[in-house]
mmCIF file of C-alpha atoms in Angstrom:
data_model
loop_
_atom_site.group_PDB
_atom_site.id
_atom_site.type_symbol
_atom_site.label_atom_id
_atom_site.label_comp_id
_atom_site.label_asym_id
_atom_site.label_seq_id
_atom_site.Cartn_x
_atom_site.Cartn_y
_atom_site.Cartn_z
ATOM 1 C CA MET A 160 -31.312 -136.913 10.441
ATOM 2 C CA ALA A 161 -30.294 -136.294 14.051
ATOM 3 C CA LEU A 162 -33.765 -136.832 15.491
ATOM 4 C CA ARG A 163 -33.621 -140.466 14.367
ATOM 5 C CA ASP A 164 -31.091 -141.148 17.122
ATOM 6 C CA ASN A 165 -33.906 -140.842 19.677
ATOM 7 C CA ALA A 166 -36.951 -142.894 20.554
ATOM 8 C CA ILE A 167 -39.956 -143.120 22.830
ATOM 9 C CA VAL A 168 -39.314 -146.026 25.195
ATOM 10 C CA GLY A 169 -42.315 -145.767 27.508
ATOM 11 C CA TYR A 170 -45.779 -144.268 27.861
ATOM 12 C CA ALA A 171 -48.584 -143.913 30.400
ATOM 13 C CA GLU A 172 -52.107 -142.543 30.514
ATOM 14 C CA THR A 173 -54.754 -141.891 33.162
ATOM 15 C CA ARG A 174 -58.439 -142.460 32.703
ATOM 16 C CA ILE A 175 -60.184 -139.475 31.137
ATOM 17 C CA VAL A 176 -62.910 -138.107 33.418
ATOM 18 C CA LEU A 177 -65.542 -135.394 33.258
ATOM 19 C CA ARG A 178 -64.015 -133.619 36.266
ATOM 20 C CA SER A 179 -60.904 -134.645 38.143
ATOM 21 C CA GLU A 180 -61.140 -135.232 41.871
ATOM 22 C CA VAL A 181 -57.368 -135.013 42.286
ATOM 23 C CA ASP A 182 -54.830 -132.249 41.687
ATOM 24 C CA VAL A 183 -53.075 -131.926 38.346
ATOM 25 C CA TRP A 184 -49.750 -132.820 40.025
ATOM 26 C CA GLU A 185 -51.250 -136.045 41.325
ATOM 27 C CA LEU A 186 -52.141 -136.929 37.753
ATOM 28 C CA GLY A 187 -48.578 -136.114 36.742
ATOM 29 C CA ALA A 188 -47.231 -138.359 39.501
ATOM 30 C CA GLU A 189 -49.444 -141.183 38.251
ATOM 31 C CA ILE A 190 -47.946 -140.802 34.767
ATOM 32 C CA LEU A 191 -44.393 -140.705 36.118
ATOM 33 C CA ASP A 192 -44.938 -143.824 38.249
ATOM 34 C CA GLY A 193 -46.479 -145.667 35.319
ATOM 35 C CA ILE A 194 -43.591 -144.860 32.990
ATOM 36 C CA LEU A 195 -40.960 -145.833 35.573
ATOM 37 C CA ALA A 196 -42.724 -149.151 36.168
ATOM 38 C CA GLN A 197 -43.001 -149.860 32.437
ATOM 39 C CA THR A 198 -39.426 -148.971 31.492
ATOM 40 C CA GLY A 199 -37.404 -149.863 34.602
ATOM 41 C CA PHE A 200 -35.833 -146.396 34.708
ATOM 42 C CA GLU A 201 -35.162 -144.807 38.078
ATOM 43 C CA LYS A 202 -36.505 -141.330 38.774
ATOM 44 C CA GLY A 203 -32.959 -139.998 39.164
ATOM 45 C CA GLU A 204 -32.138 -141.027 35.584
ATOM 46 C CA ILE A 205 -34.673 -138.552 34.194
ATOM 47 C CA ASP A 206 -32.770 -135.317 33.627
ATOM 48 C CA GLY A 207 -35.204 -133.538 31.314
ATOM 49 C CA LEU A 208 -38.847 -132.474 31.642
ATOM 50 C CA ILE A 209 -41.050 -130.925 28.962
ATOM 51 C CA LEU A 210 -44.650 -129.974 29.699
ATOM 52 C CA SER A 211 -47.452 -129.285 27.254
ATOM 53 C CA SER A 212 -49.660 -126.214 27.427
ATOM 54 C CA SER A 213 -52.045 -126.393 30.375
ATOM 55 C CA SER A 214 -55.148 -124.420 31.286
ATOM 56 C CA THR A 215 -54.462 -125.367 34.895
ATOM 57 C CA GLY A 216 -51.005 -123.839 34.966
ATOM 58 C CA ALA A 217 -51.503 -121.085 32.406
ATOM 59 C CA GLY A 218 -51.278 -118.314 35.000
ATOM 60 C CA ASN A 219 -48.106 -119.643 36.644
ATOM 61 C CA ILE A 220 -44.899 -118.318 35.096
ATOM 62 C CA PHE A 221 -42.868 -120.987 36.937
ATOM 63 C CA TRP A 222 -45.064 -123.890 35.881
ATOM 64 C CA SER A 223 -42.413 -126.291 34.577
ATOM 65 C CA GLN A 224 -40.066 -125.699 37.530
ATOM 66 C CA THR A 225 -42.889 -126.035 40.046
ATOM 67 C CA THR A 226 -44.139 -129.232 38.443
ATOM 68 C CA ALA A 227 -40.617 -130.672 38.507
ATOM 69 C CA ASP A 228 -40.393 -129.772 42.197
ATOM 70 C CA GLN A 229 -43.723 -131.457 42.950
ATOM 71 C CA LEU A 230 -42.446 -134.616 41.243
ATOM 72 C CA ALA A 231 -39.052 -134.405 43.026
ATOM 73 C CA LEU A 232 -37.173 -134.233 39.732
ATOM 74 C CA GLU A 233 -33.691 -132.694 39.600
ATOM 75 C CA LEU A 234 -33.081 -131.712 36.001
ATOM 76 C CA ASP A 235 -30.584 -130.478 33.445
ATOM 77 C CA PHE A 236 -33.287 -129.350 31.011
ATOM 78 C CA CYS A 237 -36.790 -128.043 31.741
ATOM 79 C CA GLN A 238 -39.395 -126.166 29.703
ATOM 80 C CA THR A 239 -43.067 -125.752 28.811
ATOM 81 C CA VAL A 240 -44.166 -125.922 25.166
ATOM 82 C CA ASP A 241 -46.837 -123.315 24.558
ATOM 83 C CA ILE A 242 -48.371 -124.121 21.179
ATOM 84 C CA GLY A 243 -51.733 -125.353 22.440
ATOM 85 C CA GLY A 244 -52.924 -128.710 21.156
ATOM 86 C CA SER A 245 -49.719 -129.048 19.122
ATOM 87 C CA SER A 246 -47.652 -129.056 22.321
ATOM 88 C CA PRO A 247 -47.579 -132.838 23.026
ATOM 89 C CA VAL A 248 -46.266 -133.654 19.546
ATOM 90 C CA GLY A 249 -43.962 -130.638 19.619
ATOM 91 C CA ALA A 250 -42.618 -131.715 23.013
ATOM 92 C CA VAL A 251 -41.361 -135.011 21.570
ATOM 93 C CA ALA A 252 -39.415 -133.218 18.837
ATOM 94 C CA ARG A 253 -37.969 -130.774 21.354
ATOM 95 C CA ALA A 254 -36.992 -133.607 23.670
ATOM 96 C CA ALA A 255 -35.116 -135.290 20.833
ATOM 97 C CA ALA A 256 -33.408 -132.023 19.916
ATOM 98 C CA ALA A 257 -32.349 -131.449 23.539
ATOM 99 C CA ILE A 258 -30.888 -134.961 23.735
ATOM 100 C CA ASP A 259 -29.079 -134.498 20.416
ATOM 101 C CA ALA A 260 -27.629 -131.212 21.696
ATOM 102 C CA GLY A 261 -26.259 -132.916 24.809
ATOM 103 C CA LEU A 262 -28.443 -130.888 27.159
ATOM 104 C CA CYS A 263 -29.898 -134.018 28.767
ATOM 105 C CA THR A 264 -30.150 -137.774 28.216
ATOM 106 C CA THR A 265 -33.684 -138.846 29.155
ATOM 107 C CA VAL A 266 -36.769 -136.626 28.944
ATOM 108 C CA LEU A 267 -40.208 -137.031 30.476
ATOM 109 C CA CYS A 268 -42.786 -135.394 28.209
ATOM 110 C CA LEU A 269 -45.754 -134.815 30.509
ATOM 111 C CA TYR A 270 -49.206 -133.783 29.344
ATOM 112 C CA ALA A 271 -51.594 -133.090 32.232
ATOM 113 C CA ASP A 272 -54.525 -130.712 32.525
ATOM 114 C CA THR A 273 -57.513 -130.346 34.813
ATOM 115 C CA ALA A 274 -59.129 -127.615 32.763
ATOM 116 C CA VAL A 275 -62.616 -128.542 33.961
ATOM 117 C CA ALA A 276 -61.783 -128.755 37.666
ATOM 118 C CA GLU A 277 -59.436 -125.751 37.717
ATOM 119 C CA ASN A 278 -59.070 -123.457 34.726
ATOM 120 C CA ASN A 279 -56.510 -120.715 35.389
ATOM 121 C CA GLY A 280 -56.125 -119.741 31.749
ATOM 122 C CA ARG A 281 -56.034 -116.023 30.980
ATOM 123 C CA PRO A 282 -55.425 -115.803 27.241
ATOM 124 C CA ARG A 283 -54.284 -112.415 26.003
ATOM 125 C CA SER A 284 -54.903 -111.942 22.330
ATOM 126 C CA TYR A 285 -57.236 -110.044 20.024
ATOM 127 C CA GLY A 286 -60.304 -111.880 21.375
ATOM 128 C CA ALA A 287 -61.278 -109.658 24.286
ATOM 129 C CA GLU A 288 -61.222 -106.546 22.120
ATOM 130 C CA TRP A 289 -62.110 -107.608 18.602
ATOM 131 C CA THR A 290 -64.201 -110.814 18.569
ATOM 132 C CA THR A 291 -65.721 -111.731 21.954
ATOM 133 C CA PRO A 292 -67.812 -108.513 22.217
ATOM 134 C CA TYR A 293 -69.488 -109.473 18.945
ATOM 135 C CA GLY A 294 -70.472 -112.979 20.019
ATOM 136 C CA TYR A 295 -67.586 -114.881 18.442
ATOM 137 C CA LEU A 296 -67.181 -117.216 21.410
ATOM 138 C CA GLY A 297 -64.866 -120.187 21.510
ATOM 139 C CA ALA A 298 -63.985 -122.994 19.147
ATOM 140 C CA PRO A 299 -67.563 -123.781 17.959
ATOM 141 C CA ALA A 300 -67.817 -120.257 16.555
ATOM 142 C CA ALA A 301 -64.482 -120.576 14.759
ATOM 143 C CA PHE A 302 -65.180 -124.015 13.335
ATOM 144 C CA GLY A 303 -68.702 -122.996 12.373
ATOM 145 C CA MET A 304 -67.288 -120.261 10.161
ATOM 146 C CA LEU A 305 -64.547 -122.536 8.847
ATOM 147 C CA SER A 306 -67.049 -125.274 8.028
ATOM 148 C CA ARG A 307 -69.336 -122.832 6.282
ATOM 149 C CA TYR A 308 -66.426 -121.566 4.173
ATOM 150 C CA TYR A 309 -65.489 -125.148 3.244
ATOM 151 C CA HIS A 310 -69.121 -125.939 2.423
ATOM 152 C CA ASP A 311 -69.448 -122.920 0.136
ATOM 153 C CA LYS A 312 -66.208 -123.774 -1.670
ATOM 154 C CA PHE A 313 -66.355 -127.564 -1.971
ATOM 155 C CA GLY A 314 -69.630 -128.767 -0.504
ATOM 156 C CA LEU A 315 -69.843 -130.493 2.878
ATOM 157 C CA ASP A 316 -70.841 -134.163 2.872
ATOM 158 C CA GLU A 317 -72.398 -134.752 6.279
ATOM 159 C CA ARG A 318 -72.489 -138.519 5.904
ATOM 160 C CA ALA A 319 -68.762 -138.640 5.160
ATOM 161 C CA LEU A 320 -68.090 -136.697 8.352
ATOM 162 C CA GLY A 321 -70.464 -139.024 10.170
ATOM 163 C CA LYS A 322 -68.399 -142.015 9.050
ATOM 164 C CA LEU A 323 -65.357 -140.539 10.811
ATOM 165 C CA ALA A 324 -67.373 -139.941 13.976
ATOM 166 C CA VAL A 325 -68.670 -143.513 13.996
ATOM 167 C CA ALA A 326 -65.197 -145.026 13.495
ATOM 168 C CA GLN A 327 -63.750 -143.071 16.404
ATOM 169 C CA ARG A 328 -66.679 -143.939 18.649
ATOM 170 C CA GLU A 329 -66.234 -147.634 17.827
ATOM 171 C CA HIS A 330 -62.645 -147.338 18.997
ATOM 172 C CA ALA A 331 -63.639 -145.541 22.205
ATOM 173 C CA LEU A 332 -65.896 -148.495 23.037
ATOM 174 C CA ARG A 333 -62.739 -150.625 23.084
ATOM 175 C CA ASN A 334 -60.779 -148.162 25.242
ATOM 176 C CA ASP A 335 -61.150 -148.470 29.006
ATOM 177 C CA ASN A 336 -59.473 -145.083 29.509
ATOM 178 C CA ALA A 337 -62.054 -143.219 27.421
ATOM 179 C CA CYS A 338 -64.534 -141.029 29.273
ATOM 180 C CA GLU A 339 -67.369 -143.264 30.440
ATOM 181 C CA LYS A 340 -70.075 -140.869 29.266
ATOM 182 C CA LEU A 341 -68.820 -141.141 25.681
ATOM 183 C CA ARG A 342 -68.562 -144.923 25.532
ATOM 184 C CA LYS A 343 -71.886 -145.399 23.777
ATOM 185 C CA PRO A 344 -72.267 -146.566 20.173
ATOM 186 C CA ILE A 345 -73.482 -144.161 17.496
ATOM 187 C CA THR A 346 -74.510 -144.449 13.852
ATOM 188 C CA VAL A 347 -74.117 -142.099 10.914
ATOM 189 C CA ASP A 348 -77.803 -141.246 11.303
ATOM 190 C CA ASP A 349 -77.168 -140.345 14.954
ATOM 191 C CA TYR A 350 -74.455 -137.965 13.800
ATOM 192 C CA VAL A 351 -76.614 -136.339 11.112
ATOM 193 C CA GLN A 352 -79.554 -135.932 13.490
ATOM 194 C CA SER A 353 -77.519 -134.613 16.451
ATOM 195 C CA ARG A 354 -78.320 -131.132 17.707
ATOM 196 C CA MET A 355 -76.994 -128.194 15.676
ATOM 197 C CA ILE A 356 -74.505 -126.129 17.692
ATOM 198 C CA ASN A 357 -73.358 -123.540 15.145
ATOM 199 C CA ASP A 358 -74.567 -124.362 11.644
ATOM 200 C CA PRO A 359 -73.156 -126.573 10.168
ATOM 201 C CA ILE A 360 -71.402 -127.768 13.362
ATOM 202 C CA ARG A 361 -73.353 -130.478 15.193
ATOM 203 C CA LEU A 362 -73.075 -131.775 18.735
ATOM 204 C CA LEU A 363 -71.294 -134.930 17.544
ATOM 205 C CA ASP A 364 -68.725 -132.805 15.704
ATOM 206 C CA CYS A 365 -67.417 -131.401 18.965
ATOM 207 C CA VAL A 366 -65.037 -132.491 21.706
ATOM 208 C CA MET A 367 -66.225 -132.658 25.302
ATOM 209 C CA PRO A 368 -63.944 -130.919 27.845
ATOM 210 C CA CYS A 369 -62.517 -133.405 30.319
ATOM 211 C CA ASP A 370 -59.605 -133.853 32.728
ATOM 212 C CA GLY A 371 -56.736 -136.306 32.486
ATOM 213 C CA ALA A 372 -53.069 -136.849 31.748
ATOM 214 C CA SER A 373 -50.638 -138.805 29.605
ATOM 215 C CA GLY A 374 -46.930 -138.860 28.924
ATOM 216 C CA VAL A 375 -44.005 -140.484 27.155
ATOM 217 C CA LEU A 376 -40.331 -141.040 27.952
ATOM 218 C CA VAL A 377 -37.794 -140.091 25.278
ATOM 219 C CA THR A 378 -34.150 -141.154 25.311
ATOM 220 C CA SER A 379 -31.375 -141.952 22.836
ATOM 221 C CA ARG A 380 -31.634 -145.222 20.923
ATOM 222 C CA LYS A 381 -28.153 -146.152 22.173
ATOM 223 C CA ARG A 382 -29.266 -145.712 25.760
ATOM 224 C CA ALA A 383 -32.394 -147.761 25.096
ATOM 225 C CA GLN A 384 -30.282 -150.574 23.636
ATOM 226 C CA GLN A 385 -27.883 -150.467 26.585
ATOM 227 C CA ARG A 386 -30.805 -150.932 28.948
ATOM 228 C CA GLY A 387 -32.135 -153.857 26.962
ATOM 229 C CA LEU A 388 -35.415 -152.176 26.068
ATOM 230 C CA THR A 389 -36.802 -154.302 23.265
ATOM 231 C CA ARG A 390 -39.639 -152.007 22.228
ATOM 232 C CA CYS A 391 -39.512 -148.379 21.153
ATOM 233 C CA ALA A 392 -41.145 -145.888 18.814
ATOM 234 C CA ALA A 393 -38.362 -144.191 16.880
ATOM 235 C CA LEU A 394 -38.738 -140.623 15.656
ATOM 236 C CA ARG A 395 -38.714 -140.710 11.868
ATOM 237 C CA GLY A 396 -39.898 -137.278 10.708
ATOM 238 C CA TYR A 397 -41.280 -134.039 12.136
ATOM 239 C CA GLY A 398 -42.722 -130.814 10.732
ATOM 240 C CA GLU A 399 -44.179 -127.692 12.332
ATOM 241 C CA ARG A 400 -45.696 -124.496 10.938
ATOM 242 C CA THR A 401 -47.052 -121.590 12.987
ATOM 243 C CA ASN A 402 -49.294 -118.791 11.672
ATOM 244 C CA LEU A 403 -49.547 -119.810 8.033
ATOM 245 C CA GLY A 404 -50.552 -116.732 6.041
ATOM 246 C CA ALA A 405 -49.952 -114.358 8.952
ATOM 247 C CA ALA A 406 -48.634 -111.625 6.647
ATOM 248 C CA SER A 407 -51.643 -111.846 4.293
ATOM 249 C CA ALA A 408 -54.810 -109.814 4.722
ATOM 250 C CA ILE A 409 -56.994 -112.442 3.040
ATOM 251 C CA VAL A 410 -56.318 -116.192 3.147
ATOM 252 C CA ASP A 411 -58.075 -119.442 2.318
ATOM 253 C CA PRO A 412 -58.761 -121.008 5.740
ATOM 254 C CA THR A 413 -59.147 -124.464 4.175
ATOM 255 C CA VAL A 414 -55.404 -124.411 3.441
ATOM 256 C CA THR A 415 -53.531 -125.141 6.655
ATOM 257 C CA GLY A 416 -49.966 -125.436 7.925
ATOM 258 C CA HIS A 417 -50.273 -129.219 7.878
ATOM 259 C CA ARG A 418 -49.362 -129.088 4.190
ATOM 260 C CA GLN A 419 -45.896 -127.693 4.991
ATOM 261 C CA ALA A 420 -45.519 -129.677 8.239
ATOM 262 C CA GLY A 421 -46.542 -132.895 6.524
ATOM 263 C CA GLU A 422 -44.252 -132.377 3.536
ATOM 264 C CA ARG A 423 -41.304 -131.882 5.880
ATOM 265 C CA ALA A 424 -42.160 -134.888 8.057
ATOM 266 C CA PHE A 425 -42.627 -137.239 5.097
ATOM 267 C CA ALA A 426 -39.452 -135.981 3.407
ATOM 268 C CA GLN A 427 -37.396 -136.536 6.556
ATOM 269 C CA ALA A 428 -38.894 -139.987 7.013
ATOM 270 C CA GLY A 429 -38.508 -140.995 3.383
ATOM 271 C CA LEU A 430 -42.137 -142.135 3.410
ATOM 272 C CA THR A 431 -45.462 -141.280 1.765
ATOM 273 C CA PRO A 432 -49.025 -141.359 3.104
ATOM 274 C CA ARG A 433 -49.374 -144.886 1.671
ATOM 275 C CA ASP A 434 -46.788 -146.109 4.189
ATOM 276 C CA ILE A 435 -48.793 -145.013 7.234
ATOM 277 C CA GLY A 436 -50.238 -147.930 9.213
ATOM 278 C CA SER A 437 -52.322 -145.824 11.595
ATOM 279 C CA PHE A 438 -53.363 -142.173 11.539
ATOM 280 C CA HIS A 439 -53.824 -140.192 14.763
ATOM 281 C CA PRO A 440 -54.854 -136.644 13.826
ATOM 282 C CA TYR A 441 -55.714 -133.930 16.317
ATOM 283 C CA ASP A 442 -59.504 -133.950 16.400
ATOM 284 C CA ASP A 443 -61.157 -131.069 18.206
ATOM 285 C CA PHE A 444 -63.825 -131.114 15.469
ATOM 286 C CA ILE A 445 -64.627 -133.763 12.867
ATOM 287 C CA ILE A 446 -64.012 -131.463 9.908
ATOM 288 C CA ALA A 447 -60.437 -130.939 11.148
ATOM 289 C CA ILE A 448 -59.765 -134.625 10.451
ATOM 290 C CA MET A 449 -60.973 -134.339 6.859
ATOM 291 C CA MET A 450 -58.963 -131.166 6.261
ATOM 292 C CA GLN A 451 -55.817 -132.845 7.564
ATOM 293 C CA LEU A 452 -56.347 -135.819 5.247
ATOM 294 C CA GLU A 453 -56.301 -133.320 2.390
ATOM 295 C CA MET A 454 -53.353 -131.232 3.583
ATOM 296 C CA LEU A 455 -51.185 -134.254 4.448
ATOM 297 C CA GLY A 456 -51.563 -135.740 0.977
ATOM 298 C CA PHE A 457 -53.901 -138.672 1.557
ATOM 299 C CA CYS A 458 -56.188 -137.060 -1.026
ATOM 300 C CA ALA A 459 -56.492 -133.859 -3.045
ATOM 301 C CA HIS A 460 -57.659 -130.562 -1.584
ATOM 302 C CA GLY A 461 -61.452 -130.523 -1.542
ATOM 303 C CA GLN A 462 -61.699 -134.283 -2.156
ATOM 304 C CA GLY A 463 -61.774 -135.381 1.476
ATOM 305 C CA ALA A 464 -65.350 -136.646 1.428
ATOM 306 C CA ALA A 465 -64.769 -138.915 -1.572
ATOM 307 C CA PHE A 466 -61.653 -140.340 0.081
ATOM 308 C CA ILE A 467 -63.519 -140.940 3.350
ATOM 309 C CA HIS A 468 -66.270 -142.895 1.598
ATOM 310 C CA GLU A 469 -63.672 -145.206 0.015
ATOM 311 C CA ALA A 470 -61.384 -145.776 3.028
ATOM 312 C CA ASP A 471 -61.886 -148.063 6.031
ATOM 313 C CA PHE A 472 -60.968 -146.182 9.219
ATOM 314 C CA LEU A 473 -61.666 -148.943 11.742
ATOM 315 C CA PHE A 474 -58.707 -150.455 13.602
ATOM 316 C CA SER A 475 -58.998 -153.467 11.297
ATOM 317 C CA GLY A 476 -59.153 -151.354 8.133
ATOM 318 C CA ASP A 477 -56.677 -149.883 5.670
ATOM 319 C CA LEU A 478 -56.229 -146.555 7.490
ATOM 320 C CA PRO A 479 -57.028 -146.961 11.202
ATOM 321 C CA LEU A 480 -58.113 -143.611 12.631
ATOM 322 C CA ASN A 481 -57.509 -142.505 16.235
ATOM 323 C CA THR A 482 -57.803 -146.051 17.517
ATOM 324 C CA GLY A 483 -58.311 -144.932 21.117
ATOM 325 C CA GLY A 484 -61.387 -142.934 20.126
ATOM 326 C CA GLY A 485 -59.617 -139.634 19.623
ATOM 327 C CA GLN A 486 -60.479 -136.626 21.715
ATOM 328 C CA ILE A 487 -63.975 -136.439 20.280
ATOM 329 C CA SER A 488 -64.959 -139.882 21.540
ATOM 330 C CA ALA A 489 -62.520 -140.337 24.440
ATOM 331 C CA GLY A 490 -62.668 -136.787 25.824
ATOM 332 C CA GLN A 491 -60.398 -133.771 25.534
ATOM 333 C CA CYS A 492 -58.005 -133.312 28.461
ATOM 334 C CA GLY A 493 -57.807 -129.544 28.092
ATOM 335 C CA LEU A 494 -54.689 -128.258 26.367
ATOM 336 C CA ALA A 495 -53.016 -131.611 27.098
ATOM 337 C CA GLY A 496 -55.539 -133.404 24.903
ATOM 338 C CA GLY A 497 -53.122 -133.944 22.035
ATOM 339 C CA GLY A 498 -51.278 -136.412 24.249
ATOM 340 C CA THR A 499 -54.246 -138.783 24.081
ATOM 341 C CA ASN A 500 -53.713 -139.495 20.377
ATOM 342 C CA LEU A 501 -49.919 -139.496 20.694
ATOM 343 C CA VAL A 502 -49.924 -142.128 23.439
ATOM 344 C CA GLU A 503 -52.397 -144.229 21.461
ATOM 345 C CA ALA A 504 -50.030 -144.171 18.474
ATOM 346 C CA VAL A 505 -47.161 -145.339 20.690
ATOM 347 C CA ARG A 506 -49.382 -148.035 22.182
ATOM 348 C CA GLN A 507 -50.156 -149.341 18.714
ATOM 349 C CA LEU A 508 -46.486 -149.330 17.669
ATOM 350 C CA PHE A 509 -45.605 -151.257 20.839
ATOM 351 C CA GLY A 510 -48.271 -153.850 19.966
ATOM 352 C CA ASP A 511 -50.289 -153.067 23.101
ATOM 353 C CA GLY A 512 -53.535 -152.213 21.285
ATOM 354 C CA GLY A 513 -55.371 -155.307 22.525
ATOM 355 C CA ALA A 514 -58.912 -155.462 21.163
ATOM 356 C CA ARG A 515 -58.156 -152.541 18.845
ATOM 357 C CA GLN A 516 -54.647 -153.481 17.705
ATOM 358 C CA VAL A 517 -53.944 -152.455 14.107
ATOM 359 C CA LYS A 518 -52.511 -154.913 11.584
ATOM 360 C CA ASP A 519 -49.718 -152.686 10.257
ATOM 361 C CA ARG A 520 -47.740 -151.239 13.158
ATOM 362 C CA ARG A 521 -44.658 -150.153 11.256
ATOM 363 C CA HIS A 522 -45.393 -146.426 10.932
ATOM 364 C CA ALA A 523 -47.838 -144.063 12.672
ATOM 365 C CA LEU A 524 -48.614 -140.425 11.902
ATOM 366 C CA VAL A 525 -49.645 -138.105 14.752
ATOM 367 C CA THR A 526 -50.628 -134.460 14.335
ATOM 368 C CA GLY A 527 -51.363 -131.424 16.448
ATOM 369 C CA ILE A 528 -53.491 -128.298 16.115
ATOM 370 C CA GLY A 529 -52.722 -125.315 18.319
ATOM 371 C CA GLY A 530 -54.949 -122.263 18.552
ATOM 372 C CA ILE A 531 -57.758 -120.979 16.334
ATOM 373 C CA PRO A 532 -57.301 -117.375 15.159
ATOM 374 C CA TYR A 533 -60.007 -115.246 13.580
ATOM 375 C CA GLY A 534 -60.197 -115.303 9.800
ATOM 376 C CA ARG A 535 -57.467 -117.916 9.263
ATOM 377 C CA ASN A 536 -56.967 -121.584 10.037
ATOM 378 C CA TRP A 537 -55.305 -122.784 13.250
ATOM 379 C CA ASN A 538 -52.195 -121.094 14.635
ATOM 380 C CA THR A 539 -49.834 -124.100 14.774
ATOM 381 C CA SER A 540 -49.857 -127.314 12.735
ATOM 382 C CA THR A 541 -47.556 -130.219 13.599
ATOM 383 C CA ALA A 542 -46.912 -133.647 12.087
ATOM 384 C CA LEU A 543 -44.856 -136.434 13.677
ATOM 385 C CA ILE A 544 -44.035 -139.806 12.083
ATOM 386 C CA LEU A 545 -43.046 -142.644 14.427
ATOM 387 C CA THR A 546 -41.677 -146.056 13.471
ATOM 388 C CA SER A 547 -41.891 -149.268 15.503
ATOM 389 C CA GLU A 548 -38.546 -150.823 16.399
ATOM 390 C CA GLY A 549 -37.455 -153.723 18.556
#
């Protein structure tokens, strides 16, 4: 597979804060400087830039070009990926494809958003006309309905979901970049007793909006070897599905595009869920983690709770889960939040996990969720498998 000729050779991440005191481009510059220092690349060697979706830049039709200008980057390839929380994972695949096509040689994938400090997003969809006037407001409304549907179909085990929340919080306690307000231990009882937001969604099910940035550098494996870079995270498999069931009037929202995306990624990689050493799913709500476990083949559809009770999701366990805390316990950096879990996966594959380093760093699975339509599951589902090399 062509994408295997490419690899992530560097990463960087800012601290996640409740509200940024600096401009989004300053955060981007911090990521660029960090990656250059880590890899030894010169700025002039970067000839590609891919940005994730951003609430900060959503109203600017020249966002990628303007960001490149602010960072003094002269490029051969430049674009913004606009599939919401799936954008960071999708950006890596697109960077590899651009390199394979000869459009560029080295791509900075930059994920920065100051959605709390400066939200310029003006989404145009069915919401303003068909759902918002009736009180269907935001992600908690969508996931409340989704959770209720799942509960009516399979039953919803609140203590199983609480186990996922506790594991991620334990990891956030070991992550200095996690939002300070969230770095407090919790128990399963704390989860169960947390305030109801939209029955059955609780406070500890939800992400907290924050500001921050992350990024990775993608280049060809040959170029990495020529530069003597001894560590990299090679692309092994990728799948993406947008608007599953879009042509159907009635769908089962517990069946998501991660089934198709995961099947493609695992087939390309020649791996199965048993080969995954750490799992970094997009986690805007706790139930999304359980649903992805089902769709990606870790367990059968509707059997997520039983699987959760049997598995050990701590960094030292058999299926380490979002070892940086995930977005729920580290904070969600707006539409760039998917980069938090992606960078953590790369960190683990590089062996930089420190106090939360996983035992098996051969293969990591990272996912994305982009958009939450009415009456279906999320708009875009992505799955990326990375392998440690060097």
